[in-house]
Amino acid sequence: MTGRDDEGARIAALHRLAILDTEPERAYDDAVELAASICGTPIAMMTLLDGQRQWFKSKVGVPFDETPREQSFCTQAILSDDTLIVPDASADDRFKELLVVQYAPSLRFYAGAPIKSPDGFNLGTLCVLDVQSRALSKPQQDALEALRRMIERQLELRRVNLELVRLERQKRELTELVVHDLKNPIASILPNARYLTRTTGLSENAKMAAQDITSSTEAMLRLVLNLLDISRAEDAALVPKCTPVVVAELLESVRAGAAARAAEQGGTLALDVAEDAGTVSLDADLIRRVLENLTDNALKYAPRGTITLGARADGDSVLLTVADDGPGIPAAARAAIFEKYTRVEGAPHADRSRGLGLTFCRLAVEAHGGRIWVDERTPRGSVFSLTVPRARA
Ligand code: ADP
């Protein structure tokens, strides 16, 4: 695939690699330096031939980064798949008119091994040049071709990498789209379901069904919102909208929201807010959802236990805690559970856990400049703690 007709496709293949005008990279520089030293030439280059110019991804012994294509040896070299060797350019009709041959540096010797793209186009060359006319020994030519193959493998890795990044982006965009489109219908089911739970005159069964719909919809909405905020945080776009919030009121509203479920399960939900918790500037929606996630987990793992939402001053921060008397979390898993898709294998409900709730919690707390961690509670259970600095830098 080297003929003129393919020139448009060849240039498209080069552009697909998005390598033109990029910074130097060790792998290519190593190959070019080795080519110069093995062939014993003052000049070596990795060239890539764009429409009008040849650009040097890597070079030894040349002060510039590109030259016009019509002034290049490589334009000829890429027309064949074999290494082009020009012992004396001043005696070669194809090259004797080139400026670099006629004037300084008065190049004489050229050997260029065409570099093939992963999809089979000759993109440029690995070439060595000298101001003296000379020849390459067989081992030198073999080495030049081996180095050219190393460059080709490096380009293949580059292509695979680009493809992975593209697929990853596509996957993220698709998830965001689905999640985003789910959010509004779920959010509109919820008030209707809640309304039914408060409606008088319904049979016990209908009430239980309404309660079921409500809690499943709440869980679905939490998952959707967590996913949306995790992907926002990954794009560095999770920016808290902070307003002054009375900590005791925030905790009370979380407790009130979960009280019915706790009572229904036979558990207790208590508040323990110190006087000094006071007011703190935070994104009430985000931190409420963090506390809801933690409370939801506590209710899941300690259904009939005592769960306490706590708050107190802690130096320049406010410390918020959610404590349960459930099974606790093994010490070895305590840091990992805040990472995406991590759950404690073998723990109750592990099969239904997606390992996203605590990731959202960590990202939301970190977006506030705070920290989140978990300790064991004596005699049993877990205490999740998070800090939110009172004044943010
Ligand atoms: P999900 O979003 O699926 O609820 P999380 O990220 O909230 O997952 O939790 C990750 C894992 O941490 C859970 O699978 C569970 O093993 C463990 N975990 C979280 N909270 C508690 C808790 N209060 N008690 C015991 N284990 C917990």
CSV table of C-alpha atoms and ligand atoms in Angstrom, one decimal:
chain,number,residue,atom,x,y,z
A,1,MET,CA,0.0,0.0,0.0
A,2,THR,CA,2.6,2.5,-1.0
A,3,GLY,CA,1.4,4.0,-4.3
A,4,ARG,CA,0.2,7.6,-4.9
A,5,ASP,CA,-3.4,6.5,-5.0
A,6,ASP,CA,-3.2,5.6,-1.4
A,7,GLU,CA,-1.7,8.9,-0.3
A,8,GLY,CA,-5.0,10.2,1.2
A,9,ALA,CA,-5.5,6.9,3.1
A,10,ARG,CA,-1.9,6.9,4.2
A,11,ILE,CA,-2.1,10.4,5.7
A,12,ALA,CA,-5.4,9.5,7.3
A,13,ALA,CA,-3.7,6.5,8.9
A,14,LEU,CA,-0.9,8.8,10.2
A,15,HIS,CA,-3.4,11.2,11.6
A,16,ARG,CA,-5.3,8.4,13.3
A,17,LEU,CA,-2.3,7.8,15.4
A,18,ALA,CA,-2.3,11.4,16.6
A,19,ILE,CA,1.5,11.4,16.9
A,20,LEU,CA,2.4,14.4,14.8
A,21,ASP,CA,3.8,17.3,16.9
A,22,THR,CA,3.8,15.3,20.1
A,23,GLU,CA,6.6,15.5,22.7
A,24,PRO,CA,9.6,13.3,22.4
A,25,GLU,CA,9.2,9.7,23.9
A,26,ARG,CA,12.0,7.6,25.4
A,27,ALA,CA,11.1,4.5,23.3
A,28,TYR,CA,11.6,6.2,20.0
A,29,ASP,CA,14.6,8.2,21.1
A,30,ASP,CA,16.3,5.0,22.2
A,31,ALA,CA,15.8,3.4,18.8
A,32,VAL,CA,17.1,6.5,17.0
A,33,GLU,CA,20.2,6.8,19.3
A,34,LEU,CA,20.9,3.1,18.8
A,35,ALA,CA,20.6,3.4,15.0
A,36,ALA,CA,23.1,6.3,15.0
A,37,SER,CA,25.6,4.5,17.2
A,38,ILE,CA,25.3,1.1,15.5
A,39,CYS,CA,25.5,2.6,12.0
A,40,GLY,CA,28.2,5.0,13.1
A,41,THR,CA,26.5,8.0,11.5
A,42,PRO,CA,26.3,11.6,12.9
A,43,ILE,CA,22.6,11.8,12.0
A,44,ALA,CA,19.7,9.5,12.7
A,45,MET,CA,16.0,10.3,12.6
A,46,MET,CA,12.5,8.8,12.9
A,47,THR,CA,10.6,10.7,10.3
A,48,LEU,CA,6.8,10.9,9.6
A,49,LEU,CA,5.6,12.1,6.3
A,50,ASP,CA,2.6,14.4,6.5
A,51,GLY,CA,1.0,16.1,3.4
A,52,GLN,CA,3.6,18.8,2.9
A,53,ARG,CA,6.3,18.2,5.5
A,54,GLN,CA,8.3,15.5,7.0
A,55,TRP,CA,8.2,15.8,10.8
A,56,PHE,CA,10.8,14.2,13.1
A,57,LYS,CA,9.4,12.3,16.1
A,58,SER,CA,13.0,11.7,17.2
A,59,LYS,CA,16.4,12.9,15.9
A,60,VAL,CA,20.1,12.8,16.6
A,61,GLY,CA,22.4,15.4,15.0
A,62,VAL,CA,19.7,17.7,13.4
A,63,PRO,CA,18.8,21.1,14.8
A,64,PHE,CA,15.2,21.3,13.3
A,65,ASP,CA,12.0,19.5,13.8
A,66,GLU,CA,10.7,19.3,10.2
A,67,THR,CA,11.5,20.0,6.6
A,68,PRO,CA,9.4,20.4,3.4
A,69,ARG,CA,8.6,17.0,1.9
A,70,GLU,CA,10.0,17.8,-1.5
A,71,GLN,CA,13.4,18.3,0.2
A,72,SER,CA,13.4,14.8,1.8
A,73,PHE,CA,15.0,11.5,1.0
A,74,CYS,CA,12.2,9.8,2.9
A,75,THR,CA,9.5,10.7,0.4
A,76,GLN,CA,11.3,8.3,-2.0
A,77,ALA,CA,12.0,5.7,0.8
A,78,ILE,CA,8.3,5.2,1.7
A,79,LEU,CA,7.4,4.2,-1.9
A,80,SER,CA,8.9,0.8,-1.3
A,81,ASP,CA,8.8,-1.6,1.7
A,82,ASP,CA,12.6,-2.2,1.5
A,83,THR,CA,15.3,-0.2,3.1
A,84,LEU,CA,16.5,2.5,0.7
A,85,ILE,CA,20.2,2.9,0.6
A,86,VAL,CA,21.8,5.9,-1.1
A,87,PRO,CA,25.7,5.6,-0.9
A,88,ASP,CA,26.3,9.0,-2.5
A,89,ALA,CA,23.4,11.3,-3.1
A,90,SER,CA,25.5,13.7,-5.2
A,91,ALA,CA,25.8,11.0,-7.8
A,92,ASP,CA,22.2,10.0,-7.6
A,93,ASP,CA,19.7,11.7,-10.1
A,94,ARG,CA,16.8,11.3,-7.6
A,95,PHE,CA,18.6,13.3,-4.9
A,96,LYS,CA,21.4,15.4,-6.3
A,97,GLU,CA,19.2,18.5,-6.6
A,98,LEU,CA,18.1,18.4,-2.9
A,99,LEU,CA,19.2,21.5,-1.0
A,100,VAL,CA,20.7,19.4,1.8
A,101,VAL,CA,22.9,17.7,-0.7
A,102,GLN,CA,23.9,20.8,-2.7
A,103,TYR,CA,24.4,23.1,0.3
A,104,ALA,CA,25.3,22.6,4.0
A,105,PRO,CA,25.3,20.1,5.5
A,106,SER,CA,26.0,18.6,2.1
A,107,LEU,CA,24.6,15.2,2.9
A,108,ARG,CA,26.0,12.2,0.9
A,109,PHE,CA,24.8,9.0,2.6
A,110,TYR,CA,21.3,8.0,3.3
A,111,ALA,CA,19.7,4.7,4.5
A,112,GLY,CA,16.0,4.7,5.4
A,113,ALA,CA,13.9,1.7,6.6
A,114,PRO,CA,10.2,2.4,6.0
A,115,ILE,CA,8.0,2.4,9.2
A,116,LYS,CA,4.7,0.6,8.6
A,117,SER,CA,1.6,1.7,10.4
A,118,PRO,CA,-0.5,-1.0,12.2
A,119,ASP,CA,-2.9,-0.9,9.2
A,120,GLY,CA,-0.1,-1.3,6.6
A,121,PHE,CA,0.8,2.2,5.4
A,122,ASN,CA,4.4,3.4,5.2
A,123,LEU,CA,4.3,6.4,7.5
A,124,GLY,CA,7.9,7.5,7.4
A,125,THR,CA,11.3,6.0,8.1
A,126,LEU,CA,14.0,5.2,10.6
A,127,CYS,CA,16.9,6.7,8.8
A,128,VAL,CA,20.6,7.3,9.2
A,129,LEU,CA,22.6,10.0,7.3
A,130,ASP,CA,26.1,11.1,6.8
A,131,VAL,CA,28.1,13.9,5.1
A,132,GLN,CA,30.5,11.3,3.7
A,133,SER,CA,29.6,8.8,1.1
A,134,ARG,CA,29.6,5.3,2.6
A,135,ALA,CA,28.0,1.8,2.8
A,136,LEU,CA,26.1,-0.1,5.5
A,137,SER,CA,27.4,-3.6,6.5
A,138,LYS,CA,24.9,-6.4,6.5
A,139,PRO,CA,24.7,-6.5,10.4
A,140,GLN,CA,24.2,-2.7,10.4
A,141,GLN,CA,21.4,-3.0,8.0
A,142,ASP,CA,19.8,-5.8,10.0
A,143,ALA,CA,20.1,-3.8,13.1
A,144,LEU,CA,18.4,-0.8,11.4
A,145,GLU,CA,15.5,-3.0,10.4
A,146,ALA,CA,15.2,-4.6,13.8
A,147,LEU,CA,15.0,-1.1,15.4
A,148,ARG,CA,12.4,-0.2,12.8
A,149,ARG,CA,10.3,-3.2,13.8
A,150,MET,CA,10.6,-2.0,17.5
A,151,ILE,CA,9.2,1.4,16.4
A,152,GLU,CA,6.4,-0.4,14.6
A,153,ARG,CA,5.5,-2.4,17.7
A,154,GLN,CA,5.5,0.9,19.7
A,155,LEU,CA,3.1,2.4,17.2
A,156,GLU,CA,0.9,-0.6,17.6
A,157,LEU,CA,0.8,-0.1,21.3
A,158,ARG,CA,-0.1,3.5,20.7
A,159,ARG,CA,-3.0,2.5,18.5
A,160,VAL,CA,-4.3,0.0,21.1
A,161,ASN,CA,-4.0,2.6,23.8
A,162,LEU,CA,-5.9,5.2,21.8
A,163,GLU,CA,-8.6,2.6,21.1
A,164,LEU,CA,-8.9,1.7,24.8
A,165,VAL,CA,-9.3,5.4,25.7
A,166,ARG,CA,-11.9,5.8,23.0
A,167,LEU,CA,-13.9,2.8,24.2
A,168,GLU,CA,-13.6,3.8,27.8
A,169,ARG,CA,-15.0,7.3,26.8
A,170,GLN,CA,-17.8,5.7,24.8
A,171,LYS,CA,-18.8,3.4,27.7
A,172,ARG,CA,-18.8,6.4,30.1
A,173,GLU,CA,-20.9,8.5,27.8
A,174,LEU,CA,-23.4,5.6,27.3
A,175,THR,CA,-23.6,5.0,31.1
A,176,GLU,CA,-24.1,8.7,31.6
A,177,LEU,CA,-26.9,8.9,29.0
A,178,VAL,CA,-28.8,5.9,30.5
A,179,VAL,CA,-28.4,7.0,34.0
A,180,HIS,CA,-29.4,10.6,33.2
A,181,ASP,CA,-32.5,9.4,31.3
A,182,LEU,CA,-33.5,7.2,34.3
A,183,LYS,CA,-33.2,9.9,36.8
A,184,ASN,CA,-36.3,11.9,36.0
A,185,PRO,CA,-38.8,9.0,35.7
A,186,ILE,CA,-37.5,7.6,39.0
A,187,ALA,CA,-37.7,11.0,40.7
A,188,SER,CA,-41.3,11.4,39.6
A,189,ILE,CA,-42.4,7.9,40.8
A,190,LEU,CA,-41.0,8.6,44.3
A,191,PRO,CA,-43.4,11.3,45.5
A,192,ASN,CA,-46.4,9.3,44.1
A,193,ALA,CA,-45.3,6.2,45.9
A,194,ARG,CA,-44.7,8.2,49.1
A,195,TYR,CA,-48.2,9.8,48.7
A,196,LEU,CA,-49.7,6.3,48.5
A,197,THR,CA,-48.0,5.2,51.8
A,198,ARG,CA,-49.8,8.1,53.5
A,199,THR,CA,-53.2,7.6,51.9
A,200,THR,CA,-55.9,6.6,54.4
A,201,GLY,CA,-58.4,3.9,53.6
A,202,LEU,CA,-55.9,1.5,51.8
A,203,SER,CA,-55.9,-2.1,52.7
A,204,GLU,CA,-52.8,-3.3,54.7
A,205,ASN,CA,-51.6,-5.2,51.6
A,206,ALA,CA,-51.9,-2.1,49.4
A,207,LYS,CA,-50.0,-0.1,52.1
A,208,MET,CA,-47.2,-2.7,52.2
A,209,ALA,CA,-47.0,-2.6,48.4
A,210,ALA,CA,-46.7,1.2,48.4
A,211,GLN,CA,-44.0,1.0,51.1
A,212,ASP,CA,-42.1,-1.6,49.0
A,213,ILE,CA,-42.4,0.6,45.9
A,214,THR,CA,-41.1,3.6,47.9
A,215,SER,CA,-38.1,1.9,49.3
A,216,SER,CA,-37.1,0.2,46.0
A,217,THR,CA,-37.5,3.5,44.2
A,218,GLU,CA,-35.4,5.3,46.8
A,219,ALA,CA,-32.6,2.7,46.4
A,220,MET,CA,-32.8,3.0,42.6
A,221,LEU,CA,-32.6,6.8,42.8
A,222,ARG,CA,-29.7,6.6,45.1
A,223,LEU,CA,-27.8,4.3,42.7
A,224,VAL,CA,-28.5,6.6,39.7
A,225,LEU,CA,-27.4,9.7,41.6
A,226,ASN,CA,-24.3,8.0,42.9
A,227,LEU,CA,-23.4,6.9,39.4
A,228,LEU,CA,-23.9,10.4,38.0
A,229,ASP,CA,-21.8,12.0,40.7
A,230,ILE,CA,-19.0,9.4,40.4
A,231,SER,CA,-18.7,10.1,36.7
A,232,ARG,CA,-18.8,13.9,37.4
A,233,ALA,CA,-16.0,13.5,40.0
A,234,GLU,CA,-14.0,11.5,37.5
A,235,ASP,CA,-14.3,14.4,35.1
A,236,ALA,CA,-13.3,16.8,37.9
A,237,ALA,CA,-16.8,18.3,37.6
A,238,LEU,CA,-18.2,17.5,41.0
A,239,VAL,CA,-18.0,20.9,42.5
A,240,PRO,CA,-19.9,21.4,45.8
A,241,LYS,CA,-22.3,24.3,46.0
A,242,CYS,CA,-21.7,25.3,49.5
A,243,THR,CA,-24.1,27.3,51.8
A,244,PRO,CA,-24.0,27.6,55.6
A,245,VAL,CA,-25.8,24.5,57.1
A,246,VAL,CA,-26.8,23.9,60.7
A,247,VAL,CA,-25.2,20.5,61.3
A,248,ALA,CA,-27.9,19.3,63.9
A,249,GLU,CA,-30.7,20.1,61.4
A,250,LEU,CA,-29.0,18.2,58.6
A,251,LEU,CA,-28.6,15.1,60.7
A,252,GLU,CA,-32.1,15.4,62.0
A,253,SER,CA,-33.5,15.5,58.5
A,254,VAL,CA,-31.5,12.3,57.6
A,255,ARG,CA,-32.7,10.6,60.7
A,256,ALA,CA,-36.3,11.6,60.0
A,257,GLY,CA,-36.0,10.3,56.4
A,258,ALA,CA,-34.9,6.8,57.6
A,259,ALA,CA,-36.9,6.5,60.8
A,260,ALA,CA,-39.8,4.7,59.3
A,261,ARG,CA,-37.6,2.0,57.8
A,262,ALA,CA,-35.6,1.6,61.0
A,263,ALA,CA,-38.9,1.2,63.1
A,264,GLU,CA,-40.3,-1.2,60.6
A,265,GLN,CA,-37.2,-3.4,60.8
A,266,GLY,CA,-37.2,-3.3,64.6
A,267,GLY,CA,-34.1,-1.1,64.9
A,268,THR,CA,-33.4,2.3,66.4
A,269,LEU,CA,-32.0,5.4,64.9
A,270,ALA,CA,-30.5,7.9,67.3
A,271,LEU,CA,-28.8,11.3,67.1
A,272,ASP,CA,-25.8,12.4,69.1
A,273,VAL,CA,-24.9,15.9,68.1
A,274,ALA,CA,-22.5,17.9,70.3
A,275,GLU,CA,-23.2,21.6,71.0
A,276,ASP,CA,-19.9,22.6,69.2
A,277,ALA,CA,-21.0,21.0,65.9
A,278,GLY,CA,-22.5,24.4,65.0
A,279,THR,CA,-22.8,25.6,61.4
A,280,VAL,CA,-20.6,24.6,58.5
A,281,SER,CA,-20.4,25.6,54.9
A,282,LEU,CA,-21.1,22.6,52.7
A,283,ASP,CA,-23.2,21.3,49.8
A,284,ALA,CA,-26.2,20.2,51.8
A,285,ASP,CA,-27.6,18.0,49.0
A,286,LEU,CA,-24.3,16.1,48.5
A,287,ILE,CA,-23.5,15.6,52.2
A,288,ARG,CA,-27.1,14.6,52.9
A,289,ARG,CA,-26.8,11.9,50.3
A,290,VAL,CA,-23.5,10.8,51.8
A,291,LEU,CA,-25.2,10.4,55.2
A,292,GLU,CA,-28.2,8.7,53.5
A,293,ASN,CA,-25.8,6.2,51.9
A,294,LEU,CA,-24.1,5.5,55.2
A,295,THR,CA,-27.4,5.2,57.0
A,296,ASP,CA,-28.8,3.0,54.3
A,297,ASN,CA,-25.8,0.6,54.7
A,298,ALA,CA,-26.1,0.6,58.5
A,299,LEU,CA,-29.8,-0.3,58.2
A,300,LYS,CA,-28.9,-3.0,55.7
A,301,TYR,CA,-26.1,-4.6,57.8
A,302,ALA,CA,-27.6,-4.0,61.2
A,303,PRO,CA,-31.3,-4.2,60.6
A,304,ARG,CA,-32.4,-4.6,64.2
A,305,GLY,CA,-29.6,-2.7,65.8
A,306,THR,CA,-28.9,0.7,67.2
A,307,ILE,CA,-27.7,3.2,64.6
A,308,THR,CA,-26.3,6.5,65.8
A,309,LEU,CA,-25.8,9.6,63.7
A,310,GLY,CA,-23.2,11.8,65.4
A,311,ALA,CA,-21.6,15.2,64.9
A,312,ARG,CA,-19.0,17.2,66.8
A,313,ALA,CA,-16.2,19.8,66.2
A,314,ASP,CA,-12.8,18.3,65.4
A,315,GLY,CA,-10.2,21.1,65.3
A,316,ASP,CA,-10.9,23.2,62.2
A,317,SER,CA,-13.4,20.6,60.9
A,318,VAL,CA,-16.7,19.1,61.8
A,319,LEU,CA,-16.7,15.4,62.3
A,320,LEU,CA,-19.8,13.4,61.2
A,321,THR,CA,-20.2,9.8,62.1
A,322,VAL,CA,-22.6,6.9,61.4
A,323,ALA,CA,-22.2,4.0,63.8
A,324,ASP,CA,-23.9,0.6,63.7
A,325,ASP,CA,-23.7,-2.6,65.6
A,326,GLY,CA,-23.7,-4.9,62.6
A,327,PRO,CA,-21.1,-7.4,61.6
A,328,GLY,CA,-18.3,-4.8,61.1
A,329,ILE,CA,-15.8,-4.8,58.2
A,330,PRO,CA,-12.6,-6.9,58.3
A,331,ALA,CA,-9.5,-4.6,58.9
A,332,ALA,CA,-7.9,-5.7,55.6
A,333,ALA,CA,-10.9,-4.5,53.6
A,334,ARG,CA,-11.4,-1.1,55.3
A,335,ALA,CA,-9.5,1.1,52.9
A,336,ALA,CA,-10.5,-0.8,49.8
A,337,ILE,CA,-14.3,-0.5,50.3
A,338,PHE,CA,-14.1,3.2,49.3
A,339,GLU,CA,-12.9,2.2,45.8
A,340,LYS,CA,-15.2,1.6,42.9
A,341,TYR,CA,-16.8,-1.8,42.6
A,342,THR,CA,-15.3,-3.1,45.8
A,343,ARG,CA,-17.4,-5.1,48.3
A,344,VAL,CA,-16.5,-7.5,51.1
A,345,GLU,CA,-16.7,-10.9,49.5
A,346,GLY,CA,-18.6,-13.4,51.6
A,347,ALA,CA,-20.3,-10.6,53.6
A,348,PRO,CA,-24.1,-10.6,53.9
A,349,HIS,CA,-25.8,-9.0,50.8
A,350,ALA,CA,-22.4,-9.2,48.9
A,351,ASP,CA,-24.2,-10.5,45.9
A,352,ARG,CA,-26.5,-7.5,45.7
A,353,SER,CA,-23.8,-4.9,46.5
A,354,ARG,CA,-22.4,-2.9,43.6
A,355,GLY,CA,-19.7,-1.2,45.6
A,356,LEU,CA,-20.6,2.3,44.4
A,357,GLY,CA,-22.2,3.9,47.4
A,358,LEU,CA,-19.0,4.4,49.4
A,359,THR,CA,-17.1,5.5,46.3
A,360,PHE,CA,-19.7,8.3,45.9
A,361,CYS,CA,-19.3,9.1,49.6
A,362,ARG,CA,-15.5,9.4,49.3
A,363,LEU,CA,-15.6,11.5,46.2
A,364,ALA,CA,-18.2,13.8,47.6
A,365,VAL,CA,-16.3,14.3,50.9
A,366,GLU,CA,-13.0,14.8,49.0
A,367,ALA,CA,-14.7,17.4,46.8
A,368,HIS,CA,-15.3,19.3,50.1
A,369,GLY,CA,-11.6,18.9,51.0
A,370,GLY,CA,-12.5,16.4,53.7
A,371,ARG,CA,-11.7,12.7,54.5
A,372,ILE,CA,-13.8,9.6,55.1
A,373,TRP,CA,-12.8,6.4,56.8
A,374,VAL,CA,-14.2,3.5,58.8
A,375,ASP,CA,-13.2,2.1,62.2
A,376,GLU,CA,-14.5,-0.9,64.2
A,377,ARG,CA,-17.0,-0.2,66.9
A,378,THR,CA,-16.7,-1.9,70.3
A,379,PRO,CA,-18.1,-4.3,71.2
A,380,ARG,CA,-19.3,-4.8,67.6
A,381,GLY,CA,-20.1,-2.9,64.4
A,382,SER,CA,-18.7,-0.2,62.3
A,383,VAL,CA,-18.2,3.6,62.7
A,384,PHE,CA,-18.0,5.5,59.4
A,385,SER,CA,-16.4,9.0,60.0
A,386,LEU,CA,-16.1,11.9,57.7
A,387,THR,CA,-14.6,15.4,58.2
A,388,VAL,CA,-15.6,18.6,56.5
A,389,PRO,CA,-13.3,21.5,57.0
A,390,ARG,CA,-15.0,24.6,58.3
A,391,ALA,CA,-12.9,27.0,56.1
A,392,ARG,CA,-11.9,25.7,52.7
A,393,ALA,CA,-8.7,26.9,51.0
B,1,ADP,P1,-23.3,-0.5,47.6
B,1,ADP,O1,-23.3,0.7,46.8
B,1,ADP,O2,-23.5,-1.7,46.7
B,1,ADP,O3,-24.2,-0.5,48.8
B,1,ADP,P2,-21.0,0.3,49.2
B,1,ADP,O4,-19.9,1.0,48.4
B,1,ADP,O5,-22.0,1.1,49.9
B,1,ADP,O6,-21.8,-0.7,48.2
B,1,ADP,O7,-20.4,-0.7,50.2
B,1,ADP,C1,-19.3,-1.6,49.8
B,1,ADP,C2,-19.1,-2.7,50.7
B,1,ADP,O8,-18.8,-2.3,52.0
B,1,ADP,C3,-20.4,-3.5,50.9
B,1,ADP,O9,-20.5,-4.5,49.9
B,1,ADP,C4,-20.2,-4.1,52.3
B,1,ADP,O10,-19.5,-5.3,52.2
B,1,ADP,C5,-19.4,-3.1,53.0
B,1,ADP,N1,-20.2,-2.3,54.0
B,1,ADP,C6,-20.6,-1.0,53.7
B,1,ADP,N2,-21.2,-0.5,54.8
B,1,ADP,C7,-21.2,-1.5,55.8
B,1,ADP,C8,-21.7,-1.6,57.1
B,1,ADP,N3,-22.3,-0.6,57.7
B,1,ADP,N4,-21.4,-2.8,57.8
B,1,ADP,C9,-20.8,-3.8,57.2
B,1,ADP,N5,-20.3,-3.8,55.9
B,1,ADP,C10,-20.5,-2.6,55.2
